[in-house]
mmCIF file of C-alpha atoms in Angstrom:
data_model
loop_
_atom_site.group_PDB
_atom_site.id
_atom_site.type_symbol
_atom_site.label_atom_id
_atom_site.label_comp_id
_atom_site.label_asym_id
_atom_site.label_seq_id
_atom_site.Cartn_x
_atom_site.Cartn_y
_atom_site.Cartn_z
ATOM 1 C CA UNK A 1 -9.233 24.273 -18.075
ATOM 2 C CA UNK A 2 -8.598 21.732 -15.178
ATOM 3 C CA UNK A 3 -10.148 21.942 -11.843
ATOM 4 C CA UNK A 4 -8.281 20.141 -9.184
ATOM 5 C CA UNK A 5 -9.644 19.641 -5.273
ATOM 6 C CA UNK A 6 -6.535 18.720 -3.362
ATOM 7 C CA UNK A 7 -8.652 17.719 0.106
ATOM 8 C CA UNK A 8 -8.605 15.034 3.011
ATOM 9 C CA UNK A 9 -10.761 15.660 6.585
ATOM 10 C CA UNK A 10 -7.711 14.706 7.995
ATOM 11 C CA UNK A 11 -5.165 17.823 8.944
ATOM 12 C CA UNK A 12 -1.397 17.519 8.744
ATOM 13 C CA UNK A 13 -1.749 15.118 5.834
ATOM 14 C CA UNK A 14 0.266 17.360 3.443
ATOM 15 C CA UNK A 15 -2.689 19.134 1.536
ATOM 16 C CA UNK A 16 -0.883 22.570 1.347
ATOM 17 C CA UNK A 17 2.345 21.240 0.580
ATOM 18 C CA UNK A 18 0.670 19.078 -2.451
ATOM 19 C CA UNK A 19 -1.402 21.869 -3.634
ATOM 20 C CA UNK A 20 1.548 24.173 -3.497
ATOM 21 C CA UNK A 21 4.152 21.652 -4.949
ATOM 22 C CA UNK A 22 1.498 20.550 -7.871
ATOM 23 C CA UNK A 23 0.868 24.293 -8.660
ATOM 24 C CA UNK A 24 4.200 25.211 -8.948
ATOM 25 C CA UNK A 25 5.252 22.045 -10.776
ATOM 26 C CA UNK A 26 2.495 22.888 -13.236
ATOM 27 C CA UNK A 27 4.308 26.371 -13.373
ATOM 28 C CA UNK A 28 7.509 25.245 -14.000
ATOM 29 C CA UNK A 29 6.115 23.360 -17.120
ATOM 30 C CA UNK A 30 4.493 26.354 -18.944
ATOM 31 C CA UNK A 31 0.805 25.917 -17.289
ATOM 32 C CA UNK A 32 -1.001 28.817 -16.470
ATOM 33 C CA UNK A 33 -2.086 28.131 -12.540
ATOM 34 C CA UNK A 34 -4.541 29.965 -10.170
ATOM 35 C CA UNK A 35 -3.891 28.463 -6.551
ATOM 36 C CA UNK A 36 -7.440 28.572 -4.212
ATOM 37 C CA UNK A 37 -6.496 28.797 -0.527
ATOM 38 C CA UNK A 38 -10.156 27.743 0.834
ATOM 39 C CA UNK A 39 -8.438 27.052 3.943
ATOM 40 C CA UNK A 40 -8.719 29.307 6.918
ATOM 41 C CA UNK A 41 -5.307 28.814 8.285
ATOM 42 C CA UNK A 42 -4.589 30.734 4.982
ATOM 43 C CA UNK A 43 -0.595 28.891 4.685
ATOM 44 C CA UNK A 44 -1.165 28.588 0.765
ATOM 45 C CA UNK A 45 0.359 31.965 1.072
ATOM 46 C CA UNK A 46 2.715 31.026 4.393
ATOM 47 C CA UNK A 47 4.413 28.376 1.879
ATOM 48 C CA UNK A 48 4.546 30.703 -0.830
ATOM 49 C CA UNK A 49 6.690 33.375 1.389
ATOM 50 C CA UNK A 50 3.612 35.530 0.483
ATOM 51 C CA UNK A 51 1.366 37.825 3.338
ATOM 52 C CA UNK A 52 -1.992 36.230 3.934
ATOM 53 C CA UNK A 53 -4.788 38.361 2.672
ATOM 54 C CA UNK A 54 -8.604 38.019 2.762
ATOM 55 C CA UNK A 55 -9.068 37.378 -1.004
ATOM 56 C CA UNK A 56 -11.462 34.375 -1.009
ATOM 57 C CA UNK A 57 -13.941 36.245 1.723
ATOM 58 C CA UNK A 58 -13.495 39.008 -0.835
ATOM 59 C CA UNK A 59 -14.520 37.035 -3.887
ATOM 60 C CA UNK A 60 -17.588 34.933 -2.130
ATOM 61 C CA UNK A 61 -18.735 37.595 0.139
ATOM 62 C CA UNK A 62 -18.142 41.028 -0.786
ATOM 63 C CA UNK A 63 -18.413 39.927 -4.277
ATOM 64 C CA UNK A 64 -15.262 41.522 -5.438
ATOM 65 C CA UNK A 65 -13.796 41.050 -9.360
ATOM 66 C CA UNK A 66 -11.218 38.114 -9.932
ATOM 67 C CA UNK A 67 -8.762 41.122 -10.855
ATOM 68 C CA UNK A 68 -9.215 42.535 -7.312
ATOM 69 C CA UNK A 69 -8.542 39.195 -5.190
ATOM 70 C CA UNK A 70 -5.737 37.203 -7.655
ATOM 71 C CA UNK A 71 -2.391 38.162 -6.336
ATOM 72 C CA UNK A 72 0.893 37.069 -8.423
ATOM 73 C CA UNK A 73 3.297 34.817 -6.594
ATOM 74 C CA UNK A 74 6.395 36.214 -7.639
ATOM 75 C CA UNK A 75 9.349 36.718 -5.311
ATOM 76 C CA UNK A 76 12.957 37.498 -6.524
ATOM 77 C CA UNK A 77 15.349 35.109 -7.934
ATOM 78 C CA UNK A 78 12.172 31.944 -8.654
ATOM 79 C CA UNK A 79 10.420 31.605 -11.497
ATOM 80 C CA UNK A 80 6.954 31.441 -10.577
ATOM 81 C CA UNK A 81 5.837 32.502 -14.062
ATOM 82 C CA UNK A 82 2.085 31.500 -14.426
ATOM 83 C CA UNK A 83 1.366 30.552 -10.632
ATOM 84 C CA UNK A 84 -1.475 33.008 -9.818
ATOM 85 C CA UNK A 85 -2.709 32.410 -6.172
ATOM 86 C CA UNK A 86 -6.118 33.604 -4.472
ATOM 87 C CA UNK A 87 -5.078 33.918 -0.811
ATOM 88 C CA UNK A 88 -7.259 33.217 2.096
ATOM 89 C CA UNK A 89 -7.241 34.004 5.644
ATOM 90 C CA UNK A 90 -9.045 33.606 8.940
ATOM 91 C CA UNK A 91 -12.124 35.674 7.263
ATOM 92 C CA UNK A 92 -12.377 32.772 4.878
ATOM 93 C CA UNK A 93 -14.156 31.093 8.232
ATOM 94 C CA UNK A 94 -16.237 33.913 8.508
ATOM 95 C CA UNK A 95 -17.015 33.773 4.634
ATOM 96 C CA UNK A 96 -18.756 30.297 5.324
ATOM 97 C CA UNK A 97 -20.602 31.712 7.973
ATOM 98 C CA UNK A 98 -22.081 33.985 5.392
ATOM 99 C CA UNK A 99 -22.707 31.352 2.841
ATOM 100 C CA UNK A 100 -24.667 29.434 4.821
ATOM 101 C CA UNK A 101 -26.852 32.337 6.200
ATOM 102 C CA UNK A 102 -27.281 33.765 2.837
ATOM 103 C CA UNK A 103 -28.217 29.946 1.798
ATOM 104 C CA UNK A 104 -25.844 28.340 0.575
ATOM 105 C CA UNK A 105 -25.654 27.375 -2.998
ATOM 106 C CA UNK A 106 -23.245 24.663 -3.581
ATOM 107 C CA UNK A 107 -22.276 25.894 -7.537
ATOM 108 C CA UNK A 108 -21.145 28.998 -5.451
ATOM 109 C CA UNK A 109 -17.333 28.652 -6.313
ATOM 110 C CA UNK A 110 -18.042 27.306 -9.821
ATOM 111 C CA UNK A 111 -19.970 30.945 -10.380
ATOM 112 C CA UNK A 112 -17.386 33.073 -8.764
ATOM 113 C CA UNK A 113 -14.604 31.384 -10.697
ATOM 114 C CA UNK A 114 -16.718 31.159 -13.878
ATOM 115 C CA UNK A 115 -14.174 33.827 -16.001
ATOM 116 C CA UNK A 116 -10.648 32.141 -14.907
ATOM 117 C CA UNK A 117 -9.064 31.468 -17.923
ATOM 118 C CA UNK A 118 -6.080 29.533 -16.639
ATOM 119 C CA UNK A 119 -4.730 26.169 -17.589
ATOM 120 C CA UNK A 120 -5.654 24.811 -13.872
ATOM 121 C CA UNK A 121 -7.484 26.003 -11.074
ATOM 122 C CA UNK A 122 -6.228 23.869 -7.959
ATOM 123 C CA UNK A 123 -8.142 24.310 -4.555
ATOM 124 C CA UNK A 124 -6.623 24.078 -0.953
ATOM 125 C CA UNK A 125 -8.980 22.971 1.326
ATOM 126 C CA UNK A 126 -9.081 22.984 4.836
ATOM 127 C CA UNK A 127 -9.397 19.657 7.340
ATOM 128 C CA UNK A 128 -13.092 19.478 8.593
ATOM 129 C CA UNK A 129 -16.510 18.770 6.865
ATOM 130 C CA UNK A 130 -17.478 22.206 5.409
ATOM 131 C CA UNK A 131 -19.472 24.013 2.807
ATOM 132 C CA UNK A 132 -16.665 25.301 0.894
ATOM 133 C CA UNK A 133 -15.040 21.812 0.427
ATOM 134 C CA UNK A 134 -18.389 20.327 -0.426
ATOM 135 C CA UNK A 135 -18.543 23.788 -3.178
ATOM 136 C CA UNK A 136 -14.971 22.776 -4.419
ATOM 137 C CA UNK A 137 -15.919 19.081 -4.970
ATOM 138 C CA UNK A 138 -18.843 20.464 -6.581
ATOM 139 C CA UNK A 139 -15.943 22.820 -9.129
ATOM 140 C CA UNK A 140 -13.627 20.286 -9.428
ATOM 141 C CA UNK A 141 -13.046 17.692 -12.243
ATOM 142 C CA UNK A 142 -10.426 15.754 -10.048
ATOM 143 C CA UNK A 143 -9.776 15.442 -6.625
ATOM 144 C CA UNK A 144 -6.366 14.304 -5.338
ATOM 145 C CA UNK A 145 -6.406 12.789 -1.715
ATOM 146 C CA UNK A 146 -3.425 13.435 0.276
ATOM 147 C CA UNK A 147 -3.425 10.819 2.967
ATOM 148 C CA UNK A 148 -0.898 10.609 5.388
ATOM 149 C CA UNK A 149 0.002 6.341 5.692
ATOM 150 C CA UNK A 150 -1.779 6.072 9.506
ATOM 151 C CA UNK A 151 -4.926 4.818 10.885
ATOM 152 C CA UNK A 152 -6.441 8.637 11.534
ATOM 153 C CA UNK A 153 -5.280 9.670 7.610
ATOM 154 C CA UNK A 154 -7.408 6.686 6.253
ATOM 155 C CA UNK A 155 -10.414 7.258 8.301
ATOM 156 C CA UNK A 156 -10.224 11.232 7.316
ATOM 157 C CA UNK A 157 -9.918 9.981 3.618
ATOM 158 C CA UNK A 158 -13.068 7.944 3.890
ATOM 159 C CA UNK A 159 -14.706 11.138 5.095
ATOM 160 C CA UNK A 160 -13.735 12.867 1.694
ATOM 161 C CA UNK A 161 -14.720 9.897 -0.326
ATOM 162 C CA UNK A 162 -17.875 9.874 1.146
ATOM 163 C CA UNK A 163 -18.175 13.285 0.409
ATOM 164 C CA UNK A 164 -17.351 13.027 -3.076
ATOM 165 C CA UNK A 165 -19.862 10.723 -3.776
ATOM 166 C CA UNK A 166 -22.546 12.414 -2.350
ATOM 167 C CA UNK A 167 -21.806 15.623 -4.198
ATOM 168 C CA UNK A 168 -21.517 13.502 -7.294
ATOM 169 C CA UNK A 169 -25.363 13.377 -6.817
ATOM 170 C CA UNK A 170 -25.536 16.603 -6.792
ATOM 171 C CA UNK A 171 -24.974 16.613 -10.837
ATOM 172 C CA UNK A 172 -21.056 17.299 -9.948
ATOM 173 C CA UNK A 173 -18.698 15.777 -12.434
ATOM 174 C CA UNK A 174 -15.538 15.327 -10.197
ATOM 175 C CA UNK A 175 -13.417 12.122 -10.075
ATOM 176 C CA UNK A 176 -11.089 10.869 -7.774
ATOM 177 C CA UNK A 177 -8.003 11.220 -9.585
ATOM 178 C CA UNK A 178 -5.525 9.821 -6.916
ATOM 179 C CA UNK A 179 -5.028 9.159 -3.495
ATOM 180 C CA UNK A 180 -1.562 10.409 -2.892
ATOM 181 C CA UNK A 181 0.067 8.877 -0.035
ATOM 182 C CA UNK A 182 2.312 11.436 2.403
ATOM 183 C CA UNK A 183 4.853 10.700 5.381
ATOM 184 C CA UNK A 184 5.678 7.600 3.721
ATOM 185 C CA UNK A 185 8.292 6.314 5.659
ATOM 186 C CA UNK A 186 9.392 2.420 4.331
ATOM 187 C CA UNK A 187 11.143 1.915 7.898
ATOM 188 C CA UNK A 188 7.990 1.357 9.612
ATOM 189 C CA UNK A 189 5.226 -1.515 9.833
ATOM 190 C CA UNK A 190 2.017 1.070 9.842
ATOM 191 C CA UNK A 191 2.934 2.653 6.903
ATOM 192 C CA UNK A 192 3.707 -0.353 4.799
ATOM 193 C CA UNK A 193 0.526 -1.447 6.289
ATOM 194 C CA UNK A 194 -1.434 1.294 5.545
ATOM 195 C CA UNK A 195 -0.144 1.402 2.473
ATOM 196 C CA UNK A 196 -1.168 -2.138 1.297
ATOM 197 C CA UNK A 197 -4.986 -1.312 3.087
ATOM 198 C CA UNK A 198 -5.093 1.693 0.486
ATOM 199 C CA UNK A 199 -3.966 0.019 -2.401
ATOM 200 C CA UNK A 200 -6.198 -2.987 -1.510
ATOM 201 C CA UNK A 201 -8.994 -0.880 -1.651
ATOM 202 C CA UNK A 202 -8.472 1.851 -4.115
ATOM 203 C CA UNK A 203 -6.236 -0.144 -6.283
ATOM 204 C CA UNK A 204 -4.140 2.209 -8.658
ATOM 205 C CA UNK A 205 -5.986 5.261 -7.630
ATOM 206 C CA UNK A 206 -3.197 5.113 -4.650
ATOM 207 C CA UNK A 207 -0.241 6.927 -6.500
ATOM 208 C CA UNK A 208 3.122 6.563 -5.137
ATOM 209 C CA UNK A 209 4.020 7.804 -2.041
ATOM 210 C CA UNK A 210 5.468 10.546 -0.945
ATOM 211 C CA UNK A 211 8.263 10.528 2.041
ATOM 212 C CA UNK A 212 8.571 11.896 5.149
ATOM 213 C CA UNK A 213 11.130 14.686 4.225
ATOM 214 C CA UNK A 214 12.099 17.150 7.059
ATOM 215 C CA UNK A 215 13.253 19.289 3.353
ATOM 216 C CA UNK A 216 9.087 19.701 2.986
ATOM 217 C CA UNK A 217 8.669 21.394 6.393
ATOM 218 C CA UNK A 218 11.982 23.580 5.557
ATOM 219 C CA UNK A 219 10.128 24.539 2.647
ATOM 220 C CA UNK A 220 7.155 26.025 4.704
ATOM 221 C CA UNK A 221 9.422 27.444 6.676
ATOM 222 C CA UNK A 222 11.031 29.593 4.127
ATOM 223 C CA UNK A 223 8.586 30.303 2.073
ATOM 224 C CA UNK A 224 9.661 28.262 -1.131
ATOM 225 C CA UNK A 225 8.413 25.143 -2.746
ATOM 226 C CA UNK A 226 9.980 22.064 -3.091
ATOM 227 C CA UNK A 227 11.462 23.271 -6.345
ATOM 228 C CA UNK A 228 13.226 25.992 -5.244
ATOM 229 C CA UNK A 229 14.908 24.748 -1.954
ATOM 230 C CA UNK A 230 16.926 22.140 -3.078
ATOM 231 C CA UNK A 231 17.070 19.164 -5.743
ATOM 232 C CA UNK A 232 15.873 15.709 -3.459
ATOM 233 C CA UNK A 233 14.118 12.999 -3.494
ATOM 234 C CA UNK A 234 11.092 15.080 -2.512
ATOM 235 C CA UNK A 235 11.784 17.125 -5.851
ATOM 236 C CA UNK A 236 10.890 13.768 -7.888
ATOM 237 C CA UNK A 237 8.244 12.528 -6.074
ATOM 238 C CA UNK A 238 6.893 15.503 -6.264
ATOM 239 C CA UNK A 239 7.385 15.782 -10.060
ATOM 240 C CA UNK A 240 6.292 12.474 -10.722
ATOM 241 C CA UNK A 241 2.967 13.822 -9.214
ATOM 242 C CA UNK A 242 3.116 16.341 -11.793
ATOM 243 C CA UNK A 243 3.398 14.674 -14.915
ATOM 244 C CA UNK A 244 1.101 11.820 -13.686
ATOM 245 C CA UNK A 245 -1.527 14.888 -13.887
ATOM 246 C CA UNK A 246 -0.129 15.924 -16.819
ATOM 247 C CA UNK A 247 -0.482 12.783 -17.963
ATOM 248 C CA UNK A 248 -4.466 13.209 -18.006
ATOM 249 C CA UNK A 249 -4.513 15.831 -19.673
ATOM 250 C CA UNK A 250 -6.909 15.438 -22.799
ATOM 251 C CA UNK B 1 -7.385 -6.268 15.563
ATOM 252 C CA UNK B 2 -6.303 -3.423 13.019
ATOM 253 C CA UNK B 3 -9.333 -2.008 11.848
ATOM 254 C CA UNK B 4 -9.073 -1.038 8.164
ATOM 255 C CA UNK B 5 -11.631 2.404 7.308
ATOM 256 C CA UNK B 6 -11.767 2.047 4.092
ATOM 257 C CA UNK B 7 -14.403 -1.292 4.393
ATOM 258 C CA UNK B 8 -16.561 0.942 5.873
ATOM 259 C CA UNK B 9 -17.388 2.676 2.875
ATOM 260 C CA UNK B 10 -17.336 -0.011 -0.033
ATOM 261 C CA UNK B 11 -20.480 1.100 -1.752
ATOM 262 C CA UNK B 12 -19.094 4.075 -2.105
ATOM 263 C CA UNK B 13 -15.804 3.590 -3.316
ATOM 264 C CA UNK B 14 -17.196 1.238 -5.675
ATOM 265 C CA UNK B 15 -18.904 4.099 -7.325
ATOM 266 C CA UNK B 16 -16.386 6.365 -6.875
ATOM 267 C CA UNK B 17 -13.512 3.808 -8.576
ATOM 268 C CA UNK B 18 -15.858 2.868 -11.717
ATOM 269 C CA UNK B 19 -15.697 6.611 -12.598
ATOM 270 C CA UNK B 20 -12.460 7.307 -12.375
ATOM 271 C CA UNK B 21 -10.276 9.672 -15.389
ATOM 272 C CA UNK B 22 -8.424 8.007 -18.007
ATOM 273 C CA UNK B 23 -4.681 8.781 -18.797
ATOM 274 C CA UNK B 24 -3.994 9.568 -22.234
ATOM 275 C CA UNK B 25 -2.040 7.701 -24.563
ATOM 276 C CA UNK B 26 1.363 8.545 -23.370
ATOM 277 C CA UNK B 27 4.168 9.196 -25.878
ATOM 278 C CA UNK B 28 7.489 8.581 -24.898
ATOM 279 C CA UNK B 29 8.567 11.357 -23.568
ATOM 280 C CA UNK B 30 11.596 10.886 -21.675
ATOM 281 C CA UNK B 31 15.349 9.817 -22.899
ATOM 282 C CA UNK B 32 16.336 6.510 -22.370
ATOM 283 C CA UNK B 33 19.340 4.713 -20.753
ATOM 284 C CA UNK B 34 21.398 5.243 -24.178
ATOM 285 C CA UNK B 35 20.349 8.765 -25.354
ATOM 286 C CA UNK B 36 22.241 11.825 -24.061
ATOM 287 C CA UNK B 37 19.972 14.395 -22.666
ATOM 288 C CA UNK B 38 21.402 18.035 -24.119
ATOM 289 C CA UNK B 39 22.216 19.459 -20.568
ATOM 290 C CA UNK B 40 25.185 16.742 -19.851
ATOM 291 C CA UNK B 41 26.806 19.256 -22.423
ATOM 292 C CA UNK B 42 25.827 22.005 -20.154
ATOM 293 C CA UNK B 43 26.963 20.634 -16.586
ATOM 294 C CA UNK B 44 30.100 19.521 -15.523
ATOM 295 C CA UNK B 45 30.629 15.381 -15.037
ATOM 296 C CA UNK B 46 29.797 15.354 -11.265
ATOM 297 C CA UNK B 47 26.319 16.969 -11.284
ATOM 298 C CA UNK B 48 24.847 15.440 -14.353
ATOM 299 C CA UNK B 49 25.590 12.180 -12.359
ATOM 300 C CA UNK B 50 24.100 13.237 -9.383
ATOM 301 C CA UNK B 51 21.193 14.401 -11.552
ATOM 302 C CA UNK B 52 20.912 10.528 -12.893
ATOM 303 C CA UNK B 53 20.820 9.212 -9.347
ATOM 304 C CA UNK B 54 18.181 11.776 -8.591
ATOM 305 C CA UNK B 55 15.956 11.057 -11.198
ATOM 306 C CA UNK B 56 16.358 7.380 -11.892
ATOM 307 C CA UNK B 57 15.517 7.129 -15.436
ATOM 308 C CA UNK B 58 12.020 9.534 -15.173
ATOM 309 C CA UNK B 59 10.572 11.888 -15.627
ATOM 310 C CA UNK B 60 13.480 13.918 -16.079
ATOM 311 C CA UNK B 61 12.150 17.180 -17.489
ATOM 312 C CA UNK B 62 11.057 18.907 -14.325
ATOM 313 C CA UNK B 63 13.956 17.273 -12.094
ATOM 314 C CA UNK B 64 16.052 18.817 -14.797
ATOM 315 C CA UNK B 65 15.073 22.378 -14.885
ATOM 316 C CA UNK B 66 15.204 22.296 -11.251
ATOM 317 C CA UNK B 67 18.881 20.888 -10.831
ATOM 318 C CA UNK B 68 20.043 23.368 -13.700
ATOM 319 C CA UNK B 69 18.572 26.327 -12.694
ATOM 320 C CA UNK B 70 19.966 25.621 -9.011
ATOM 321 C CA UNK B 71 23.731 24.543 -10.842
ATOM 322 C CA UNK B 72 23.352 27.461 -12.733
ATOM 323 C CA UNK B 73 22.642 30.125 -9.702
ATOM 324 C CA UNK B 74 25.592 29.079 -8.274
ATOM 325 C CA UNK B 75 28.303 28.438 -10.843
ATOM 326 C CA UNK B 76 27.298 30.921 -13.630
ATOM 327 C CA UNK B 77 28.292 34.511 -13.364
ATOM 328 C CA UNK B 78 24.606 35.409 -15.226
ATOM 329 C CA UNK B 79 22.935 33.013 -13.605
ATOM 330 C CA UNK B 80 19.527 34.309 -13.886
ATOM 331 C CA UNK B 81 20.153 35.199 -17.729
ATOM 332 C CA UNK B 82 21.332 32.285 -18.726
ATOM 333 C CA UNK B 83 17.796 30.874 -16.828
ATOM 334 C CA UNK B 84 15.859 33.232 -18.509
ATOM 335 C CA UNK B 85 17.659 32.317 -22.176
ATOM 336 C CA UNK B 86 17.380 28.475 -21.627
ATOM 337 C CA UNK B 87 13.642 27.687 -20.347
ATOM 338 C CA UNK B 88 12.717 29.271 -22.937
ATOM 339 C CA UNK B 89 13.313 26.296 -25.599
ATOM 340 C CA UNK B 90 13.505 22.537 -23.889
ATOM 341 C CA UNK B 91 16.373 21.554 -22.039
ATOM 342 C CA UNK B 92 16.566 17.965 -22.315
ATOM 343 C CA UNK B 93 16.262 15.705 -25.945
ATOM 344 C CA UNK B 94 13.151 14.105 -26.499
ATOM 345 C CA UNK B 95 11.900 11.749 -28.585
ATOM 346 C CA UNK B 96 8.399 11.955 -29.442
ATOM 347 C CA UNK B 97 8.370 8.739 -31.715
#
């Protein structure tokens, strides 16, 4: 099993939309997928045309079984065969809360996850420094960086770098797997500029970029991944991002 | 001046960057130029050239699936049967030499 973090302290850099695209994608290729929504917004389950539900306050806090919080993603006419999801809501703030008072313990995913038994495990974080990012670095065995190609993306990135490292110390095995860059838009001198910074610095842990595609907000809109609204060029980015992971696989 | 964030953390990305996952030895997975994946058979002229443009020449299995299955919702009169019969068994020829 593969434990991805899919997390930038940036918002709006397209962490939702990668986490739901890459699950899906991982889907549609015979993977067995659960889908963490550790954000509080809770649109993991907004993207996936799915009601938001409380199911990560009720695994961490109320210490309810996996059976009880994993909710299938199926809707009709889609095959979302394999692509499990553990929604989250605004309670998921409140579950941090908790954490913390309880003392925090930063394995505290890892344990609650402990009997998935899924091909992947792919976490949605939310933008902000925060215990339950810092507990799904700690999970994960690869983070992916969205980073939107702007000044404010790149600093946010740093932020989850910085993190990473530091929770390396903490006897956590994740690796950066990729910084995927997002609103890619060729037309424009920042993000060719941003672009080269990235690549300058991170060298070919910066993946291709994804486009600005108005298709991805449609998406959110109606409830369906990329692979369900339409075939586009956001379709093969997207599923270039998919067999890249694949592609680590071992 | 443009300020670049990343320099502010080179220590760290050093670190980070010499620890980074391997790929595995890829096989070739993907048809090239001069093989015929099987769903040309399967979709009329038209779409399997739109396909093409869409996917440039990879990776083609996932673009695949998704063009057919949308093709196949609305041109087939079983649509979702004829889904349900085909990703079960790969849709596209590889070679795996």
């Amino acid at each position: 099993m593969i434990t991805i973090v899919i997390a930038n302290q940036k918002g709006g850099v397209g962490k939702t939309t990668t986490a739901v695209t890459l699950a899906h994608g991982l889907a549609l290729q015979g993977k067995g997928v659960l889908l963490v929504d550790l954000d509080p917004q809770g649109q993991v389950s907004t993207f996936l045309g799915l009601p938001q539900e409380s199911g990560v306050f009720d695994l961490l806090v109320t210490r309810q079984p996996l059976a009880a919080v994993i909710r299938s993603t199926a809707i009709p006419d889609h095959d979302r065969n394999g692509l499990l999801v553990i929604p989250g809501n605004s309670r998921t703030a409140t579950a941090q809360i908790v954490l913390a008072a309880e003392g925090f313990k930063l394995d505290c995913l890892a344990r609650a996850l402990g009997a998935v038994r899924t091909d992947y495990i792919i976490f949605d974080t939310s933008p902000s420094v925060g215990l339950l990012q810092e507990a799904a670095l700690y999970a994960a065995d690869w983070l992916i960086a969205p980073c939107a190609v702007d000044y404010a993306a790149t600093e946010g990135l740093t932020g989850v770098l910085t993190t990473l490292q530091a929770v390396k110390e903490q006897a956590s095995n994740c690796q950066l797997l990729a910084v995927l860059p997002t609103f890619y838009d060729e037309l424009t001198r920042e993000s060719a500029t941003t672009l080269r910074q990235l690549t300058y610095s991170l060298g070919d842990a910066v993946w291709e970029p994804i486009h600005r595609a108005t298709i991805l907000r449609e998406c959110a809109a109606e409830g369906l991944t990329v692979f369900e609204k339409a075939p586009c060029r956001a379709t093969q980015e997207y599923a270039v991002v998919v067999e890249k992971v694949l592609s680590y696989e071992t | 001046m443009r300020r670049d964030p990343m320099q502010t953390i080179t220590d760290e990305i050093s670190a980070i960057l010499a620890d980074r996952p391997t790929p595995r030895p890829r096989r070739k997975r993907y048809p090239s130029d001069d093989e015929t994946p099987a769903i040309a058979t399967r979709l009329p002229h038209a779409d399997y050239e739109r396909l093409k443009a869409l996917a440039g020449s990879r990776p083609l299995a996932l673009v695949v699936r998704v063009i057919l299955q949308d093709w196949l919702r609305k041109h087939h009169a079983d649509g979702d049967a004829e889904i349900a019969r085909l990703v079960t068994r790969p849709i596209i020829t590889r070679n795996n030499s």
